[in-house]
PDB file of C-alpha atoms in Angstrom:
ATOM      1  CA  ASN A1316      -1.806  -8.288  41.895  1.00 45.00           C
ATOM      2  CA  ARG A1317      -0.601  -5.425  44.007  1.00 43.00           C
ATOM      3  CA  ILE A1318       2.194  -4.511  41.609  1.00 47.00           C
ATOM      4  CA  GLY A1319       3.018  -0.880  42.422  1.00 47.00           C
ATOM      5  CA  PHE A1320       2.806   1.661  39.669  1.00 47.00           C
ATOM      6  CA  GLN A1321       3.796   5.315  40.042  1.00 46.00           C
ATOM      7  CA  LYS A1322       2.309   7.460  37.237  1.00 47.00           C
ATOM      8  CA  SER A1323       4.319  10.287  35.893  1.00 45.00           C
ATOM      9  CA  HIS A1324       2.733  13.031  33.809  1.00 44.00           C
ATOM     10  CA  SER A1325       5.427  13.649  31.246  1.00 49.00           C
ATOM     11  CA  ALA A1326       4.419  11.998  27.981  1.00 49.00           C
ATOM     12  CA  GLY A1327       0.847  10.840  28.413  1.00 53.00           C
ATOM     13  CA  PRO A1328      -0.645   7.893  30.169  1.00 54.00           C
ATOM     14  CA  SER A1329      -0.202   5.145  27.556  1.00 53.00           C
ATOM     15  CA  LYS A1330       3.511   6.044  26.910  1.00 59.00           C
ATOM     16  CA  ASP A1331       4.093   6.254  30.670  1.00 65.00           C
ATOM     17  CA  PHE A1332       2.784   2.741  31.148  1.00 76.00           C
ATOM     18  CA  ALA A1333       4.811   1.273  28.260  1.00 81.00           C
ATOM     19  CA  ALA A1334       7.936   2.887  29.705  1.00 82.00           C
ATOM     20  CA  SER A1335       7.086   1.346  33.117  1.00 82.00           C
ATOM     21  CA  LEU A1336       6.709  -2.220  31.875  1.00 84.00           C
ATOM     22  CA  PRO A1337      10.386  -3.167  32.411  1.00 85.00           C
ATOM     23  CA  SER A1338      10.191  -2.076  36.132  1.00 84.00           C
ATOM     24  CA  LEU A1339       6.877  -3.940  36.519  1.00 86.00           C
ATOM     25  CA  ALA A1340       8.405  -7.050  34.915  1.00 85.00           C
ATOM     26  CA  ALA A1341      11.132  -6.976  37.580  1.00 86.00           C
ATOM     27  CA  SER A1342       8.512  -7.335  40.322  1.00 86.00           C
ATOM     28  CA  PRO A1343       8.230 -10.739  41.906  1.00 87.00           C
ATOM     29  CA  GLN A1344       4.384 -10.640  41.387  1.00 87.00           C
ATOM     30  CA  TRP A1345       4.784 -10.132  37.602  1.00 88.00           C
ATOM     31  CA  LYS A1346       4.939 -13.884  36.966  1.00 87.00           C
ATOM     32  CA  PHE A1347       1.695 -14.408  38.817  1.00 91.00           C
ATOM     33  CA  LEU A1348      -0.492 -12.048  36.645  1.00 94.00           C
ATOM     34  CA  GLN A1349      -3.477 -13.693  34.972  1.00 96.00           C
ATOM     35  CA  VAL A1350      -4.985 -10.736  33.207  1.00 96.00           C
ATOM     36  CA  LEU A1351      -3.051  -8.089  31.327  1.00 95.00           C
ATOM     37  CA  ASP A1352      -5.177  -5.502  29.400  1.00 94.00           C
ATOM     38  CA  LEU A1353      -2.937  -3.093  27.540  1.00 94.00           C
ATOM     39  CA  GLU A1354      -5.757  -1.728  25.305  1.00 93.00           C
ATOM     40  CA  GLY A1355      -4.825   1.649  23.882  1.00 93.00           C
ATOM     41  CA  CYS A1356      -1.256   1.543  25.210  1.00 92.00           C
ATOM     42  CA  LYS A1357       1.151   3.066  22.695  1.00 91.00           C
ATOM     43  CA  GLY A1358       4.898   2.635  22.646  1.00 90.00           C
ATOM     44  CA  LEU A1359       4.947  -1.192  23.176  1.00 91.00           C
ATOM     45  CA  GLU A1360       8.146  -2.519  21.732  1.00 89.00           C
ATOM     46  CA  LYS A1361       9.317  -6.087  21.028  1.00 90.00           C
ATOM     47  CA  HIS A1362      11.292  -6.314  24.286  1.00 90.00           C
ATOM     48  CA  HIS A1363       8.085  -5.385  26.173  1.00 92.00           C
ATOM     49  CA  LEU A1364       6.235  -8.199  24.404  1.00 94.00           C
ATOM     50  CA  LYS A1365       9.022 -10.697  25.093  1.00 93.00           C
ATOM     51  CA  SER A1366       8.782  -9.702  28.765  1.00 92.00           C
ATOM     52  CA  ILE A1367       5.004 -10.361  28.720  1.00 94.00           C
ATOM     53  CA  CYS A1368       5.583 -13.713  27.225  1.00 94.00           C
ATOM     54  CA  LYS A1369       7.388 -14.731  30.500  1.00 93.00           C
ATOM     55  CA  ILE A1370       4.090 -14.468  32.449  1.00 94.00           C
ATOM     56  CA  LEU A1371       3.408 -18.228  32.362  1.00 91.00           C
ATOM     57  CA  LEU A1372       0.126 -18.072  34.201  1.00 95.00           C
ATOM     58  CA  LEU A1373      -1.344 -15.369  31.950  1.00 97.00           C
ATOM     59  CA  LYS A1374      -4.896 -16.236  30.866  1.00 98.00           C
ATOM     60  CA  TYR A1375      -5.987 -12.956  29.204  1.00 98.00           C
ATOM     61  CA  LEU A1376      -3.922 -10.696  27.059  1.00 97.00           C
ATOM     62  CA  SER A1377      -5.394  -7.672  25.260  1.00 97.00           C
ATOM     63  CA  LEU A1378      -3.265  -5.693  22.877  1.00 96.00           C
ATOM     64  CA  ARG A1379      -6.296  -4.137  21.298  1.00 96.00           C
ATOM     65  CA  ASN A1380      -5.750  -0.670  19.728  1.00 95.00           C
ATOM     66  CA  THR A1381      -2.039  -0.687  20.435  1.00 94.00           C
ATOM     67  CA  ASP A1382       0.777  -0.001  17.955  1.00 93.00           C
ATOM     68  CA  VAL A1383       1.994  -3.573  17.948  1.00 94.00           C
ATOM     69  CA  THR A1384       2.758  -4.876  14.492  1.00 93.00           C
ATOM     70  CA  GLU A1385       4.179  -8.259  15.238  1.00 93.00           C
ATOM     71  CA  LEU A1386       4.030 -10.823  18.035  1.00 93.00           C
ATOM     72  CA  PRO A1387       7.311 -12.449  19.194  1.00 93.00           C
ATOM     73  CA  LYS A1388       7.919 -16.164  18.747  1.00 92.00           C
ATOM     74  CA  GLN A1389       7.903 -16.372  22.513  1.00 94.00           C
ATOM     75  CA  ILE A1390       4.120 -16.098  22.447  1.00 94.00           C
ATOM     76  CA  LYS A1391       4.138 -19.889  22.413  1.00 94.00           C
ATOM     77  CA  GLU A1392       5.294 -19.794  26.010  1.00 95.00           C
ATOM     78  CA  LEU A1393       1.876 -18.602  27.168  1.00 96.00           C
ATOM     79  CA  GLN A1394       0.453 -22.018  27.612  1.00 96.00           C
ATOM     80  CA  CYS A1395      -2.339 -20.982  29.976  1.00 97.00           C
ATOM     81  CA  LEU A1396      -3.532 -18.187  27.649  1.00 98.00           C
ATOM     82  CA  GLU A1397      -7.326 -18.406  27.034  1.00 98.00           C
ATOM     83  CA  THR A1398      -7.960 -15.057  25.341  1.00 98.00           C
ATOM     84  CA  LEU A1399      -5.781 -13.159  22.878  1.00 97.00           C
ATOM     85  CA  ASP A1400      -7.224  -9.903  21.683  1.00 97.00           C
ATOM     86  CA  ILE A1401      -5.178  -8.210  18.908  1.00 96.00           C
ATOM     87  CA  ARG A1402      -8.088  -6.292  17.309  1.00 94.00           C
ATOM     88  CA  GLN A1403      -7.195  -2.897  15.862  1.00 93.00           C
ATOM     89  CA  THR A1404      -3.496  -3.674  15.632  1.00 94.00           C
ATOM     90  CA  LYS A1405      -1.343  -4.068  12.553  1.00 92.00           C
ATOM     91  CA  VAL A1406      -0.526  -7.744  13.485  1.00 92.00           C
ATOM     92  CA  ARG A1407      -1.072  -9.881  10.318  1.00 89.00           C
ATOM     93  CA  MET A1408      -0.147 -13.341  11.724  1.00 87.00           C
ATOM     94  CA  LEU A1409       0.102 -15.029  15.020  1.00 84.00           C
ATOM     95  CA  ALA A1410       3.555 -16.647  14.246  1.00 82.00           C
ATOM     96  CA  ARG A1411       5.573 -17.740  11.179  1.00 79.00           C
ATOM     97  CA  LYS A1412       5.775 -21.251  12.540  1.00 85.00           C
ATOM     98  CA  ALA A1413       3.051 -23.439  13.950  1.00 86.00           C
ATOM     99  CA  ILE A1414       2.489 -22.800  17.661  1.00 88.00           C
ATOM    100  CA  VAL A1415       0.064 -24.397  19.953  1.00 91.00           C
ATOM    101  CA  LEU A1416      -1.650 -22.504  22.776  1.00 95.00           C
ATOM    102  CA  PRO A1417      -3.573 -25.492  24.112  1.00 95.00           C
ATOM    103  CA  LEU A1418      -5.956 -23.527  26.332  1.00 97.00           C
ATOM    104  CA  LEU A1419      -6.742 -20.688  23.944  1.00 97.00           C
ATOM    105  CA  LYS A1420     -10.500 -20.251  23.694  1.00 98.00           C
ATOM    106  CA  HIS A1421     -10.839 -16.733  22.142  1.00 97.00           C
ATOM    107  CA  PHE A1422      -8.681 -15.453  19.298  1.00 96.00           C
ATOM    108  CA  LEU A1423      -9.908 -11.911  18.464  1.00 95.00           C
ATOM    109  CA  ALA A1424      -8.165 -10.232  15.523  1.00 93.00           C
ATOM    110  CA  GLY A1425      -8.555  -7.820  12.648  1.00 86.00           C
ATOM    111  CA  HIS A1426      -8.861  -4.073  12.330  1.00 75.00           C
ATOM    112  CA  ASN A1427     -11.289  -1.912  10.490  1.00 65.00           C
ATOM    113  CA  ILE A1428     -10.367  -0.452   7.129  1.00 58.00           C
ATOM    114  CA  SER A1429     -12.417   2.512   6.038  1.00 53.00           C
ATOM    115  CA  GLY A1430     -12.761   4.029   2.594  1.00 46.00           C
ATOM    116  CA  SER A1431     -13.077   2.196  -0.590  1.00 46.00           C
ATOM    117  CA  ASN A1432     -12.804   2.739  -4.373  1.00 47.00           C
ATOM    118  CA  ASP A1433     -16.331   1.595  -4.655  1.00 46.00           C
ATOM    119  CA  ALA A1434     -18.685   4.559  -4.101  1.00 42.00           C
ATOM    120  CA  ARG A1435     -21.268   2.259  -2.484  1.00 44.00           C
ATOM    121  CA  LEU A1436     -18.892   1.320   0.249  1.00 43.00           C
ATOM    122  CA  SER A1437     -17.021   4.637   0.773  1.00 40.00           C
ATOM    123  CA  ASP A1438     -18.781   5.397   4.082  1.00 42.00           C
ATOM    124  CA  GLU A1439     -18.483   1.881   5.449  1.00 46.00           C
ATOM    125  CA  SER A1440     -15.639   0.114   7.162  1.00 51.00           C
ATOM    126  CA  PHE A1441     -14.816  -3.588   7.088  1.00 54.00           C
ATOM    127  CA  PRO A1442     -12.448  -5.671   9.159  1.00 60.00           C
ATOM    128  CA  ALA A1443      -9.073  -6.656   7.812  1.00 78.00           C
ATOM    129  CA  ALA A1444      -8.238 -10.205   8.745  1.00 86.00           C
ATOM    130  CA  VAL A1445      -5.149 -11.873  10.227  1.00 90.00           C
ATOM    131  CA  GLU A1446      -3.765 -15.058   8.554  1.00 89.00           C
ATOM    132  CA  MET A1447      -5.077 -18.302   9.828  1.00 88.00           C
ATOM    133  CA  PRO A1448      -2.750 -19.380  12.761  1.00 87.00           C
ATOM    134  CA  LEU A1449      -0.681 -22.336  11.803  1.00 86.00           C
ATOM    135  CA  GLY A1450      -1.458 -25.404  14.019  1.00 87.00           C
ATOM    136  CA  ILE A1451      -4.956 -24.118  14.766  1.00 91.00           C
ATOM    137  CA  GLN A1452      -6.400 -27.658  14.674  1.00 92.00           C
ATOM    138  CA  LYS A1453      -4.348 -28.430  17.880  1.00 93.00           C
ATOM    139  CA  MET A1454      -6.056 -25.647  19.769  1.00 95.00           C
ATOM    140  CA  GLU A1455      -8.976 -27.893  20.669  1.00 95.00           C
ATOM    141  CA  ASN A1456     -10.529 -25.492  23.206  1.00 97.00           C
ATOM    142  CA  MET A1457     -11.076 -22.748  20.600  1.00 97.00           C
ATOM    143  CA  GLU A1458     -14.568 -21.249  20.941  1.00 98.00           C
ATOM    144  CA  ILE A1459     -14.184 -17.919  19.090  1.00 97.00           C
ATOM    145  CA  LEU A1460     -12.018 -17.482  16.034  1.00 95.00           C
ATOM    146  CA  SER A1461     -12.611 -13.924  14.868  1.00 93.00           C
ATOM    147  CA  HIS A1462     -11.438 -12.268  11.623  1.00 91.00           C
ATOM    148  CA  VAL A1463      -9.011 -14.745  10.271  1.00 91.00           C
ATOM    149  CA  GLN A1464      -8.076 -15.024   6.600  1.00 90.00           C
ATOM    150  CA  VAL A1465      -8.425 -18.301   4.904  1.00 86.00           C
ATOM    151  CA  SER A1466      -6.671 -18.982   1.541  1.00 77.00           C
ATOM    152  CA  ASN A1467      -7.848 -21.404  -1.080  1.00 63.00           C
ATOM    153  CA  ARG A1468      -6.095 -24.239   0.630  1.00 71.00           C
ATOM    154  CA  ASP A1469      -8.388 -27.107   1.714  1.00 81.00           C
ATOM    155  CA  SER A1470      -6.116 -27.822   4.643  1.00 84.00           C
ATOM    156  CA  GLU A1471      -7.004 -24.533   6.383  1.00 84.00           C
ATOM    157  CA  LEU A1472     -10.699 -25.317   6.173  1.00 85.00           C
ATOM    158  CA  ALA A1473     -10.069 -28.824   7.331  1.00 88.00           C
ATOM    159  CA  SER A1474      -8.217 -27.418  10.338  1.00 89.00           C
ATOM    160  CA  ILE A1475     -11.155 -25.317  11.279  1.00 91.00           C
ATOM    161  CA  SER A1476     -13.480 -28.280  10.988  1.00 91.00           C
ATOM    162  CA  GLN A1477     -11.522 -30.053  13.763  1.00 94.00           C
ATOM    163  CA  LEU A1478     -12.328 -27.353  16.277  1.00 95.00           C
ATOM    164  CA  LEU A1479     -15.318 -29.063  17.788  1.00 96.00           C
ATOM    165  CA  LYS A1480     -15.874 -26.402  20.577  1.00 97.00           C
ATOM    166  CA  LEU A1481     -15.999 -23.542  18.055  1.00 97.00           C
ATOM    167  CA  ARG A1482     -19.190 -21.552  18.435  1.00 96.00           C
ATOM    168  CA  LYS A1483     -18.262 -18.280  16.675  1.00 96.00           C
ATOM    169  CA  LEU A1484     -16.278 -18.046  13.466  1.00 93.00           C
ATOM    170  CA  GLY A1485     -15.370 -14.955  11.477  1.00 91.00           C
ATOM    171  CA  VAL A1486     -13.368 -15.636   8.277  1.00 87.00           C
ATOM    172  CA  ALA A1487     -12.284 -13.749   5.245  1.00 84.00           C
ATOM    173  CA  LEU A1488     -11.774 -15.885   2.181  1.00 79.00           C
ATOM    174  CA  LEU A1489      -8.731 -15.043   0.134  1.00 69.00           C
ATOM    175  CA  GLY A1490      -9.067 -16.122  -3.433  1.00 63.00           C
ATOM    176  CA  SER A1491      -8.525 -14.935  -6.948  1.00 58.00           C
ATOM    177  CA  GLN A1492     -10.469 -12.012  -8.251  1.00 50.00           C
ATOM    178  CA  VAL A1493     -13.212 -12.890 -10.719  1.00 43.00           C
TER     179      VAL A1493
END
């Protein structure tokens, strides 16, 4: 969107970009962004994420492989968001309260955990899941729901069953050990 970005070579490319986000957010074009791919960007802080949540026309947000650990409650403001990619982050839940992103089609989550106490699995990695987003049944456009954790509650499974456009589902069942 023709937002100017001057790269400095002081701390490394991903740190430079995170440090430049406040100046980019001050640009008049910032609010018109539709795609923001921050994959691999380190140094993202909560105030950066709050600034991103002001991009009301944003359709695609990738925080994949960043050091983000929590999404701000302002994520609910991204009403045009269609894809949210939080894979390979430490984010464990979308929000503490139910939020509705009505146009969300792709919720991509989880990160790989390697190593295991079981010798058979020691060389393999498996995805760690994110808690099932509250209010998921209201996100009627959902097509891909990837690596979410479902507890024993029937209500979570009932919520998933209401997603009639869902074509790809990746869940981890959380239950008692046998």
